[in-house]
């Protein structure tokens, strides 16, 4: 339930592409998703269009839902409504209670409004959304023990997904639908109680962005624990070093996904022996209480010293490390013995912690993470650093860059995000998704959307489609061709590259492969079932919901995966391809032969990240061929020159799409190998 964003205003083909409709498509049976969004509505009873007075609200109550997503607040930021903002919290609590009255077991999930990029301060105004509506909504979530999802951060760096600066496009709706899907299918275990230990002295419980924060003392140390509303399987947790609550967006996103966020104060100990002892004891407490034996370590700035020194001593206890502008060498900071200015008072404290009394002691000191690169790399846990490229407090040349080079040389796993033009502050990322995804993967909590069937919300003429036609029109066209055909020779399934063959598709406007098809497929009855932008999940949806098998193809060509490159790892893409292959084998007659190409060659430079991912995927999928019905093909040698560069006469400059001459190479290859599959 919600306002115009829930309703689908601004979304092309909203009946299919509004985020509730997309959520229904992804969830499938046995879920039933109903959209009770009404444009222009406020949560405030005294607003200019209260949701309370709509028929949709009455119908939503009658629906008696098991899960209620509420997305209200955007219109409450308008000038005529914000004057009543003091009533927002009370009205929201009353709204939640009205649904719990109908179903006291219902999951109530509050969706924070997406950002508004408008400039009219009398209308929908982001300053009010961010600084008033969002904190009030989090307060309501805390007081009512409701779940809360931060949609604001998902869009804060993607204004292009809000064409009118307020309403997400169809692709923006996809982003919301996927986040809601993760929430619906999220599994949980029983809550964990930390208060039973005799060494724990609970001080107070308070609100941490909608979640319960417990402050306590443990063996003389000041500690904190924030509990999620639902504990994820395995009870994953983060141990944060220093600067509690600063740039908390990553922590909040992980709380949404069932992580605990913990803190044990080691201030002014610079990762030294006393800090290590405290963390050893704290880790023992947390794990004995029920949290995972492997912890996520998070350290900002000087927190880098403790997280890496502790990880060096306890590699088997570390799931991964997220370090943000980390100090890795005390001589750099606080010492200021390099490019940075340092801090004289902190340097004196650092020397005291490590008993550095003379210049010789300082010169010979090897207790910094920068000196432990070999051991840290052998720890086997993945690492991510986020750093300002212009950091003059903790210079990256003396810290992260030197560390990154050493870790890579020792065979460790490290990913670094350098923020160009940014200094030591601000920490983190406005949209923490890259950090969150890294941690989710490292803790086996990441949902692989490459394997989850989902339609697309693409709607653009630049996709090579007739103006006004969307993904659904393309999918229906392919389905119609398959229904009208019997025992075709060749069915080509894929994305824009496959779409480029053209054929009898009435709404495809760009067909660079037409000439090649006319030459090499002239004696074949064939159908191009490629749709621009499709990933493995869209092909899964089409195979499961279409009628491709009615065409009874003799040969199916699968060229898939390249559009997953931006979002998925090589392993995730491989799983998606494997799932597509399994469904293909199930859907088509046993006599159908399958030519598996996976992603076609990509990455103009053989040393590029794209080529590295391509090679990794093909090293994994080559075993999928069975020499009976599935025939694996890697055609890199047909499209690259002697040095491994993709040929300029065959490829466009994006290193993905084929030129007409490239289609001739591929068509000739397919035509020659069709006979070999018989």
XYZ file of C-alpha atoms in Angstrom:
678
model
C 0.000 0.000 0.000
C 1.173 3.525 -0.631
C 1.095 6.518 -2.919
C 1.737 7.102 -6.635
C 5.062 5.254 -6.551
C 3.284 2.121 -5.341
C 0.426 2.713 -7.778
C 2.894 2.880 -10.670
C 2.720 6.492 -11.830
C 5.504 7.226 -14.290
C 6.069 3.527 -14.947
C 5.616 2.359 -18.534
C 3.039 -0.448 -18.735
C 2.363 -0.124 -15.027
C 0.037 -3.123 -14.917
C 3.067 -5.261 -15.658
C 5.885 -3.060 -14.393
C 4.775 -1.275 -11.211
C 6.881 -2.707 -8.411
C 4.021 -4.731 -6.830
C 3.342 -6.345 -10.237
C 7.034 -7.146 -10.680
C 7.148 -8.579 -7.168
C 4.226 -10.856 -8.050
C 6.030 -12.050 -11.193
C 9.211 -12.866 -9.289
C 7.463 -14.553 -6.370
C 5.041 -16.517 -8.542
C 2.834 -19.082 -6.829
C 1.761 -19.532 -4.071
C 2.018 -15.790 -3.331
C -0.717 -13.280 -4.115
C 0.411 -9.656 -4.303
C -2.152 -6.852 -4.338
C -1.432 -3.208 -5.159
C -3.347 -0.749 -2.969
C -1.434 2.356 -4.033
C -3.271 5.668 -4.570
C -1.596 8.649 -6.232
C -1.101 11.792 -4.177
C -1.968 10.245 -0.807
C -0.545 11.276 2.535
C -0.063 9.239 5.654
C -1.143 12.245 7.694
C -4.830 12.294 8.547
C -4.730 16.082 8.240
C -2.973 15.908 4.866
C -4.563 17.191 1.666
C -5.379 13.631 0.516
C -5.279 11.191 3.457
C -4.805 7.548 2.564
C -7.193 6.811 5.412
C -10.128 8.134 3.388
C -9.534 6.041 0.263
C -11.338 2.925 -0.866
C -7.907 1.328 -1.316
C -7.287 1.518 2.439
C -10.565 -0.279 3.190
C -9.782 -2.922 0.594
C -6.255 -3.349 1.951
C -7.633 -4.089 5.408
C -10.116 -6.596 3.972
C -7.318 -8.334 2.062
C -5.995 -9.476 5.456
C -2.418 -9.758 4.247
C 0.314 -11.871 5.812
C 2.903 -9.265 4.805
C 2.091 -5.564 4.580
C 4.484 -3.196 2.810
C 3.685 0.449 3.548
C 5.249 3.141 1.379
C 3.902 6.491 2.501
C 5.504 9.800 3.402
C 6.581 11.356 0.109
C 3.498 13.578 -0.255
C 3.649 14.471 3.442
C 6.775 16.503 2.598
C 4.722 19.062 0.630
C 4.372 22.503 2.207
C 0.638 22.202 2.878
C 1.156 18.836 4.597
C 4.417 19.257 6.463
C 2.810 21.795 8.789
C 1.110 18.784 10.399
C 4.331 16.742 10.654
C 4.055 16.540 14.456
C 1.147 14.116 13.941
C 3.088 11.862 11.552
C 4.368 9.375 14.119
C 1.042 8.941 15.929
C -0.852 8.521 12.655
C 1.662 5.937 11.407
C 1.403 3.890 14.601
C -2.389 3.954 14.332
C -2.192 2.809 10.704
C 0.060 -0.126 11.634
C -2.219 -1.115 14.472
C -5.218 -1.137 12.147
C -3.558 -3.876 10.096
C -2.466 -5.817 13.158
C -6.044 -5.729 14.363
C -7.048 -7.598 11.205
C -4.107 -10.018 11.435
C -1.967 -9.906 14.573
C 0.628 -12.153 12.947
C 1.111 -9.940 9.908
C 4.635 -8.826 9.041
C 4.595 -5.030 8.826
C 7.386 -3.600 6.687
C 7.831 0.165 6.425
C 9.455 1.399 3.227
C 11.428 4.614 3.562
C 10.566 7.069 0.772
C 12.923 7.254 -2.181
C 14.822 10.553 -2.512
C 13.323 13.438 -4.471
C 15.627 15.439 -6.750
C 13.159 18.299 -7.137
C 14.015 21.964 -6.499
C 10.576 23.355 -5.616
C 10.649 23.596 -1.827
C 6.869 24.032 -1.642
C 6.227 20.659 -3.235
C 7.784 17.258 -2.567
C 11.051 18.289 -0.939
C 13.950 15.984 -0.235
C 15.173 17.950 2.760
C 11.961 17.057 4.588
C 11.993 13.455 3.335
C 15.559 12.919 4.569
C 15.549 14.892 7.808
C 11.928 14.566 8.972
C 9.985 11.744 7.307
C 12.785 9.170 7.410
C 13.749 9.604 11.105
C 10.087 9.593 12.119
C 9.461 6.415 10.135
C 12.443 4.736 11.813
C 11.109 5.820 15.196
C 7.745 4.237 14.348
C 9.517 1.028 13.300
C 11.306 0.933 16.658
C 8.215 1.633 18.743
C 6.000 -0.853 16.891
C 8.703 -3.500 16.321
C 8.017 -3.247 12.602
C 10.578 -3.996 9.938
C 11.941 -1.135 7.870
C 13.611 -1.061 4.454
C 15.802 1.822 3.352
C 14.801 2.562 -0.252
C 16.321 6.034 0.054
C 19.908 4.771 -0.136
C 19.117 2.540 -3.115
C 18.332 5.580 -5.261
C 20.449 8.345 -3.771
C 23.161 7.969 -6.408
C 20.835 7.039 -9.292
C 18.734 10.102 -10.219
C 18.474 8.692 -13.749
C 16.054 6.076 -12.405
C 13.661 8.886 -11.400
C 12.969 10.647 -14.735
C 10.652 13.271 -13.216
C 12.844 13.538 -10.089
C 10.182 11.864 -7.923
C 8.807 8.675 -9.481
C 11.018 5.672 -10.282
C 10.960 4.436 -13.869
C 10.076 0.858 -14.715
C 13.717 -0.096 -14.116
C 13.620 1.778 -10.803
C 10.534 -0.249 -9.930
C 12.604 -3.370 -10.626
C 15.111 -2.237 -8.006
C 12.332 -1.917 -5.431
C 10.694 -5.225 -6.392
C 13.965 -7.111 -5.985
C 14.606 -5.583 -2.572
C 11.090 -6.535 -1.458
C 11.563 -10.042 -2.838
C 14.661 -10.467 -0.674
C 12.579 -9.443 2.334
C 9.662 -11.768 1.568
C 11.847 -14.863 1.208
C 14.216 -13.939 4.041
C 14.649 -16.839 6.440
C 15.167 -16.413 10.160
C 16.245 -18.238 13.305
C 15.258 -17.697 16.933
C 16.447 -14.428 18.548
C 19.646 -14.435 20.589
C 19.775 -13.285 24.238
C 22.968 -11.535 25.359
C 21.920 -10.667 28.881
C 22.481 -14.048 30.529
C 26.236 -13.775 30.997
C 27.332 -12.836 34.516
C 29.988 -10.571 33.002
C 27.438 -8.442 31.144
C 25.976 -5.365 32.827
C 23.127 -4.001 30.715
C 22.929 -0.208 30.931
C 20.145 0.885 28.593
C 18.290 0.069 25.380
C 17.632 2.741 22.770
C 16.681 3.297 19.150
C 19.362 2.791 16.491
C 17.683 3.796 13.208
C 14.644 1.666 14.008
C 16.499 -1.220 15.686
C 17.024 -1.964 19.400
C 20.495 -0.938 20.589
C 21.700 -2.313 23.925
C 24.531 -0.543 25.699
C 26.369 -2.715 28.218
C 29.600 -3.141 30.088
C 31.657 -6.277 29.679
C 34.702 -6.828 31.878
C 35.136 -3.087 32.207
C 34.771 -2.307 28.489
C 31.985 -0.220 27.002
C 30.096 -2.349 24.478
C 27.069 -2.188 22.182
C 24.927 -4.645 20.277
C 22.183 -3.826 17.771
C 19.729 -6.625 17.064
C 17.957 -7.178 13.745
C 14.191 -7.675 13.606
C 14.817 -11.121 12.123
C 18.042 -13.053 12.745
C 19.486 -14.503 9.537
C 20.409 -18.204 9.421
C 23.892 -18.728 10.776
C 23.539 -15.585 12.938
C 26.028 -13.429 10.993
C 27.445 -10.384 12.752
C 29.702 -7.386 12.350
C 32.309 -6.291 14.865
C 32.862 -2.605 14.282
C 36.000 -0.798 15.378
C 35.846 2.851 16.427
C 33.560 5.729 15.450
C 30.303 4.047 16.378
C 27.335 5.308 14.358
C 29.399 7.335 11.881
C 28.189 6.832 8.282
C 25.968 3.937 9.415
C 24.369 3.075 6.059
C 26.214 -0.224 5.647
C 25.366 -1.306 9.186
C 21.697 -0.388 8.684
C 21.508 -2.329 5.412
C 22.987 -5.382 7.124
C 20.549 -5.098 10.026
C 17.747 -5.250 7.456
C 19.196 -8.538 6.278
C 19.450 -10.145 9.702
C 22.972 -9.240 10.879
C 23.827 -8.150 14.410
C 26.104 -5.103 14.694
C 28.457 -5.207 17.681
C 30.998 -2.850 19.218
C 33.626 -3.269 21.904
C 35.475 -0.073 22.725
C 39.224 -0.153 22.106
C 39.718 3.601 21.848
C 43.271 4.913 22.149
C 44.716 1.397 22.101
C 45.745 1.488 18.405
C 45.319 -2.225 17.855
C 47.839 -3.039 20.572
C 47.967 -5.922 23.076
C 45.196 -4.584 25.352
C 42.876 -4.034 22.371
C 43.563 -7.572 21.169
C 42.789 -8.996 24.609
C 39.467 -7.119 24.817
C 38.380 -8.301 21.399
C 39.359 -11.889 22.194
C 37.098 -11.827 25.239
C 34.299 -10.033 23.412
C 34.411 -12.471 20.493
C 34.173 -15.352 22.976
C 31.100 -13.772 24.576
C 29.362 -13.159 21.254
C 29.977 -16.622 19.834
C 29.103 -18.463 23.041
C 25.810 -16.571 23.040
C 25.026 -17.896 19.576
C 26.517 -15.641 16.931
C 28.516 -17.043 14.019
C 32.024 -18.315 14.639
C 33.140 -16.176 11.706
C 32.758 -12.432 12.146
C 32.736 -9.524 9.700
C 35.335 -6.950 10.754
C 34.566 -3.308 10.003
C 37.079 -0.557 10.660
C 37.144 3.123 9.758
C 40.333 5.157 9.819
C 42.410 4.145 12.892
C 40.035 1.182 13.252
C 42.139 -0.421 10.514
C 44.864 -1.118 13.066
C 42.718 -3.273 15.341
C 40.754 -5.135 12.670
C 43.851 -6.266 10.809
C 45.989 -6.988 13.840
C 43.167 -9.107 15.258
C 42.550 -10.799 11.901
C 46.232 -11.629 11.633
C 46.031 -13.501 14.953
C 42.609 -15.059 14.307
C 42.254 -15.799 10.577
C 39.952 -18.772 11.148
C 37.465 -16.487 12.928
C 37.165 -13.892 10.150
C 34.464 -14.002 7.464
C 35.707 -10.867 5.702
C 37.148 -7.413 6.317
C 35.600 -4.083 5.331
C 38.106 -1.292 5.919
C 37.265 2.361 5.240
C 40.164 4.788 4.735
C 42.077 2.533 7.125
C 45.265 3.318 8.989
C 47.637 0.451 8.219
C 50.930 2.004 9.320
C 51.282 3.972 12.540
C 54.279 5.778 11.101
C 52.010 7.251 8.435
C 49.297 8.149 10.945
C 49.486 9.217 13.688
C 53.261 9.398 13.229
C 53.156 11.769 10.263
C 56.541 10.451 9.148
C 55.464 10.378 5.495
C 53.171 12.572 3.389
C 50.492 13.092 6.024
C 50.503 15.668 8.819
C 49.897 13.075 11.525
C 48.776 13.820 15.074
C 51.421 14.514 17.702
C 49.237 13.660 20.714
C 48.022 10.406 19.146
C 51.577 9.562 18.106
C 52.731 9.844 21.697
C 49.870 7.558 22.767
C 50.719 5.107 19.963
C 54.364 4.914 21.036
C 53.304 4.316 24.627
C 50.981 1.444 23.617
C 53.817 -0.296 21.758
C 56.663 0.763 24.107
C 58.486 2.675 21.381
C 60.970 4.748 23.351
C 63.756 5.429 20.881
C 64.177 6.194 17.200
C 65.664 2.729 16.834
C 62.527 1.208 18.375
C 60.403 3.121 15.874
C 62.603 2.089 12.949
C 62.519 -1.593 13.898
C 58.815 -1.715 14.815
C 56.904 -4.339 12.769
C 53.580 -4.404 14.593
C 51.491 -2.597 11.938
C 49.171 -4.341 9.464
C 51.378 -3.051 6.656
C 54.150 -5.294 8.034
C 51.898 -8.360 8.184
C 50.747 -8.508 4.574
C 52.016 -12.019 3.906
C 50.263 -13.500 6.943
C 47.067 -11.533 6.304
C 46.951 -12.682 2.681
C 47.318 -16.289 3.811
C 44.302 -15.829 6.084
C 42.100 -16.593 3.107
C 39.327 -14.122 3.943
C 38.242 -11.515 1.357
C 38.909 -7.836 1.976
C 37.322 -4.624 0.729
C 38.706 -1.121 1.171
C 36.855 2.119 0.433
C 39.203 5.106 0.279
C 39.295 8.717 -0.810
C 41.878 8.994 -3.564
C 42.840 12.466 -2.277
C 43.180 11.450 1.383
C 45.866 13.638 2.964
C 45.232 12.430 6.527
C 45.804 8.719 5.893
C 47.579 8.867 2.509
C 46.629 5.913 0.330
C 50.174 5.572 -1.069
C 51.441 4.764 2.430
C 48.490 2.645 3.443
C 45.889 1.024 1.187
C 47.765 1.159 -2.146
C 50.889 -0.355 -0.634
C 48.761 -2.919 1.186
C 46.712 -3.753 -1.941
C 49.848 -4.344 -4.005
C 51.281 -6.630 -1.344
C 48.073 -8.617 -0.849
C 47.743 -9.204 -4.591
C 51.389 -10.244 -4.825
C 50.819 -12.777 -2.041
C 47.703 -14.235 -3.712
C 45.205 -12.678 -1.305
C 41.752 -11.389 -2.233
C 41.201 -7.653 -1.994
C 38.866 -5.222 -3.723
C 39.412 -1.483 -3.450
C 37.055 1.367 -4.301
C 38.960 4.633 -4.751
C 36.736 7.710 -4.575
C 38.264 10.257 -6.931
C 38.617 13.767 -5.535
C 37.589 12.667 -2.028
C 39.775 13.117 1.032
C 39.658 11.275 4.331
C 35.992 12.256 4.708
C 33.266 11.371 4.037
C 33.675 7.699 4.818
C 31.673 4.882 3.209
C 29.472 5.312 0.113
C 26.170 7.180 -0.149
C 24.697 4.007 -1.614
C 26.349 1.197 0.354
C 25.258 -1.588 -2.005
C 28.785 -2.498 -3.239
C 29.931 -2.894 0.378
C 26.783 -4.738 1.429
C 26.957 -7.144 -1.509
C 30.615 -7.864 -0.725
C 29.738 -8.757 2.869
C 26.671 -10.793 1.885
C 28.739 -12.870 -0.529
C 31.510 -13.401 2.004
C 28.997 -14.687 4.569
C 26.947 -16.801 2.121
C 23.919 -14.541 2.616
C 23.732 -13.146 -0.943
C 20.669 -13.980 -2.994
C 21.662 -14.816 -6.579
C 19.089 -13.147 -8.805
C 20.751 -14.698 -11.858
C 18.956 -17.927 -10.937
C 15.554 -16.428 -10.036
C 13.118 -16.163 -12.917
C 11.941 -12.601 -13.496
C 10.489 -10.624 -16.396
C 12.148 -7.423 -17.531
C 10.821 -3.885 -17.273
C 12.828 -2.584 -20.239
C 10.979 0.103 -22.206
C 13.154 1.997 -24.685
C 13.392 2.453 -28.420
C 17.204 2.404 -28.118
C 16.891 -1.316 -27.482
C 16.210 -1.778 -31.201
C 12.432 -1.884 -30.755
C 9.568 0.024 -32.333
C 8.693 3.195 -30.446
C 6.235 2.478 -27.638
C 6.983 -1.242 -27.479
C 8.392 -2.811 -24.359
C 9.886 -6.091 -23.205
C 6.453 -7.701 -22.914
C 5.679 -6.958 -26.559
C 8.951 -8.626 -27.586
C 8.248 -11.652 -25.391
C 4.742 -11.996 -26.847
C 6.075 -11.740 -30.413
C 8.515 -14.590 -29.802
C 5.818 -16.673 -28.179
C 3.514 -16.141 -31.166
C 6.223 -17.218 -33.611
C 6.883 -20.391 -31.603
C 3.168 -21.226 -31.401
C 2.813 -20.797 -35.147
C 5.783 -23.033 -35.977
C 6.412 -26.774 -35.877
C 9.677 -28.661 -36.025
C 11.858 -25.659 -36.759
C 15.535 -26.206 -37.456
C 16.995 -23.541 -35.193
C 15.808 -21.562 -32.155
C 18.285 -18.902 -31.017
C 17.776 -17.801 -27.386
C 19.605 -14.855 -25.865
C 19.859 -11.105 -25.476
C 20.425 -8.128 -27.817
C 23.138 -9.957 -29.735
C 20.699 -12.750 -30.542
C 17.910 -10.229 -31.182
C 20.211 -8.730 -33.800
C 19.559 -11.663 -36.153
C 16.163 -10.097 -36.874
C 14.028 -12.682 -38.611
C 10.239 -12.376 -38.541
C 10.074 -10.274 -35.370
C 7.588 -7.427 -36.137
C 8.843 -5.021 -33.468
C 12.600 -5.300 -33.947
C 14.036 -2.273 -35.761
C 17.761 -3.054 -35.741
C 19.068 -6.277 -37.251
C 22.816 -6.121 -37.992
C 22.819 -9.903 -38.392
C 20.220 -10.005 -41.173
C 22.720 -10.315 -44.022
C 24.582 -13.116 -42.223
C 21.316 -14.946 -41.548
C 20.264 -14.584 -45.183
C 23.519 -16.219 -46.255
C 24.042 -18.960 -43.691
C 20.507 -19.707 -42.446
C 18.801 -19.523 -45.852
C 18.028 -23.234 -45.908
C 16.889 -23.301 -42.277
C 13.578 -22.606 -40.615
C 14.699 -20.450 -37.686
C 13.441 -18.096 -34.972
C 15.379 -15.416 -33.118
C 14.302 -15.477 -29.455
C 16.679 -12.789 -28.256
C 15.555 -9.714 -26.331
C 17.750 -6.716 -25.706
C 18.922 -6.381 -22.104
C 17.963 -9.893 -21.073
C 19.876 -11.598 -18.324
C 19.717 -15.235 -17.354
C 16.759 -14.512 -15.047
C 14.676 -13.100 -17.923
C 15.429 -16.109 -20.082
C 14.398 -18.365 -17.230
C 11.110 -16.482 -17.004
C 10.495 -16.717 -20.754
C 11.276 -20.412 -20.896
C 9.004 -21.151 -17.936
C 6.108 -18.944 -19.008
C 6.342 -19.106 -22.794
C 5.521 -21.753 -25.358
C 8.910 -22.193 -26.974
C 8.720 -25.975 -26.801
C 5.749 -26.000 -29.212
C 8.168 -25.109 -32.010
C 9.942 -28.438 -31.400
C 13.342 -27.113 -32.492
C 15.976 -29.484 -33.729
C 18.733 -27.207 -32.385
C 18.639 -24.553 -29.646
C 21.415 -21.955 -29.390
C 21.959 -20.487 -25.898
C 24.070 -17.318 -25.877
C 23.496 -15.785 -22.454
C 25.146 -14.153 -19.462
C 26.833 -10.974 -20.694
C 24.150 -8.663 -19.289
C 24.726 -10.191 -15.844
C 28.326 -8.969 -15.821
C 27.590 -5.698 -14.028
C 25.672 -7.169 -11.105
C 26.860 -10.743 -10.695
C 30.123 -12.555 -10.061
C 31.432 -15.188 -12.463
C 30.239 -17.937 -10.115
C 26.753 -16.400 -9.877
C 26.516 -16.018 -13.649
C 27.609 -19.616 -14.077
C 24.836 -20.743 -11.740
C 22.366 -18.733 -13.805
C 23.556 -20.341 -17.025
C 23.379 -23.766 -15.422
C 19.787 -23.119 -14.359
C 18.861 -21.975 -17.873
C 20.444 -25.082 -19.318
C 18.518 -27.322 -16.910
C 15.202 -25.684 -17.803
C 16.015 -25.863 -21.515
C 16.658 -29.582 -21.277
C 13.379 -30.061 -19.409
C 11.242 -27.961 -21.747
C 12.348 -29.247 -25.131
C 12.057 -32.723 -26.689
C 14.851 -35.159 -25.915
C 15.752 -35.030 -29.589
C 16.590 -31.303 -29.383
C 20.297 -30.560 -29.463
C 21.615 -27.587 -27.459
C 24.562 -25.436 -28.545
C 25.768 -23.703 -25.367
C 27.808 -20.548 -26.013
C 27.321 -18.884 -22.631
C 28.354 -15.248 -23.004
C 29.892 -14.507 -26.377
C 33.434 -13.087 -26.287
C 33.547 -9.692 -24.567
C 36.199 -7.242 -23.471
C 38.194 -5.641 -26.283
C 41.438 -5.958 -24.326
C 42.469 -9.486 -23.268
C 43.663 -8.050 -19.942
C 40.413 -6.229 -19.146
C 38.166 -7.096 -16.206
C 35.420 -8.106 -18.643
C 37.675 -10.615 -20.382
C 38.840 -11.978 -17.045
C 35.223 -12.596 -16.047
C 34.442 -14.092 -19.457
C 37.363 -16.517 -19.137
C 36.356 -17.475 -15.610
C 32.762 -18.216 -16.667
C 33.877 -20.349 -19.574
C 36.298 -22.268 -17.398
C 33.276 -23.179 -15.263
C 30.642 -23.901 -17.937
C 32.808 -25.960 -20.257
C 31.935 -29.009 -18.183
C 28.221 -28.554 -18.933
C 28.543 -30.194 -22.344
C 27.617 -33.854 -22.342
C 28.290 -34.815 -25.982
C 24.733 -36.197 -26.196
C 22.364 -33.262 -26.212
C 24.476 -30.365 -24.955
C 27.436 -29.130 -26.964
C 29.635 -26.460 -25.374
C 31.320 -23.800 -27.538
C 33.889 -21.125 -26.728
C 34.429 -19.041 -29.869
C 37.032 -16.588 -28.579
C 39.588 -17.710 -31.147
C 37.136 -16.930 -33.962
C 36.645 -13.325 -32.823
C 40.078 -12.333 -31.476
C 43.369 -11.573 -33.180
C 46.633 -13.343 -32.452
C 47.230 -11.210 -29.352
C 43.794 -11.832 -27.904
C 42.229 -8.468 -28.782
C 38.701 -8.608 -30.163
C 38.800 -7.729 -33.850
C 37.649 -4.180 -34.644
C 35.993 -5.329 -37.879
C 33.773 -7.736 -35.951
C 32.916 -5.812 -32.771
C 31.475 -2.451 -31.821
C 33.489 -0.271 -29.474
C 31.611 -1.515 -26.400
C 33.314 -4.880 -26.782
C 29.927 -6.603 -26.525
C 27.851 -6.182 -29.672
C 28.701 -7.701 -33.024
C 29.027 -5.757 -36.254
C 27.567 -7.290 -39.465
C 30.898 -8.987 -40.217
C 30.913 -10.443 -36.718
C 27.494 -11.981 -37.336
C 28.870 -13.627 -40.462
C 31.600 -15.295 -38.420
C 29.078 -16.505 -35.846
C 26.471 -17.583 -38.424
C 29.046 -19.573 -40.373
C 30.188 -21.230 -37.143
C 26.607 -22.177 -36.186
C 25.806 -23.432 -39.674
C 28.914 -25.625 -39.754
C 28.311 -27.057 -36.285
C 24.608 -27.780 -36.692
C 25.478 -30.811 -38.739
C 27.942 -31.983 -36.094
C 25.205 -32.025 -33.447
C 22.989 -34.382 -35.436
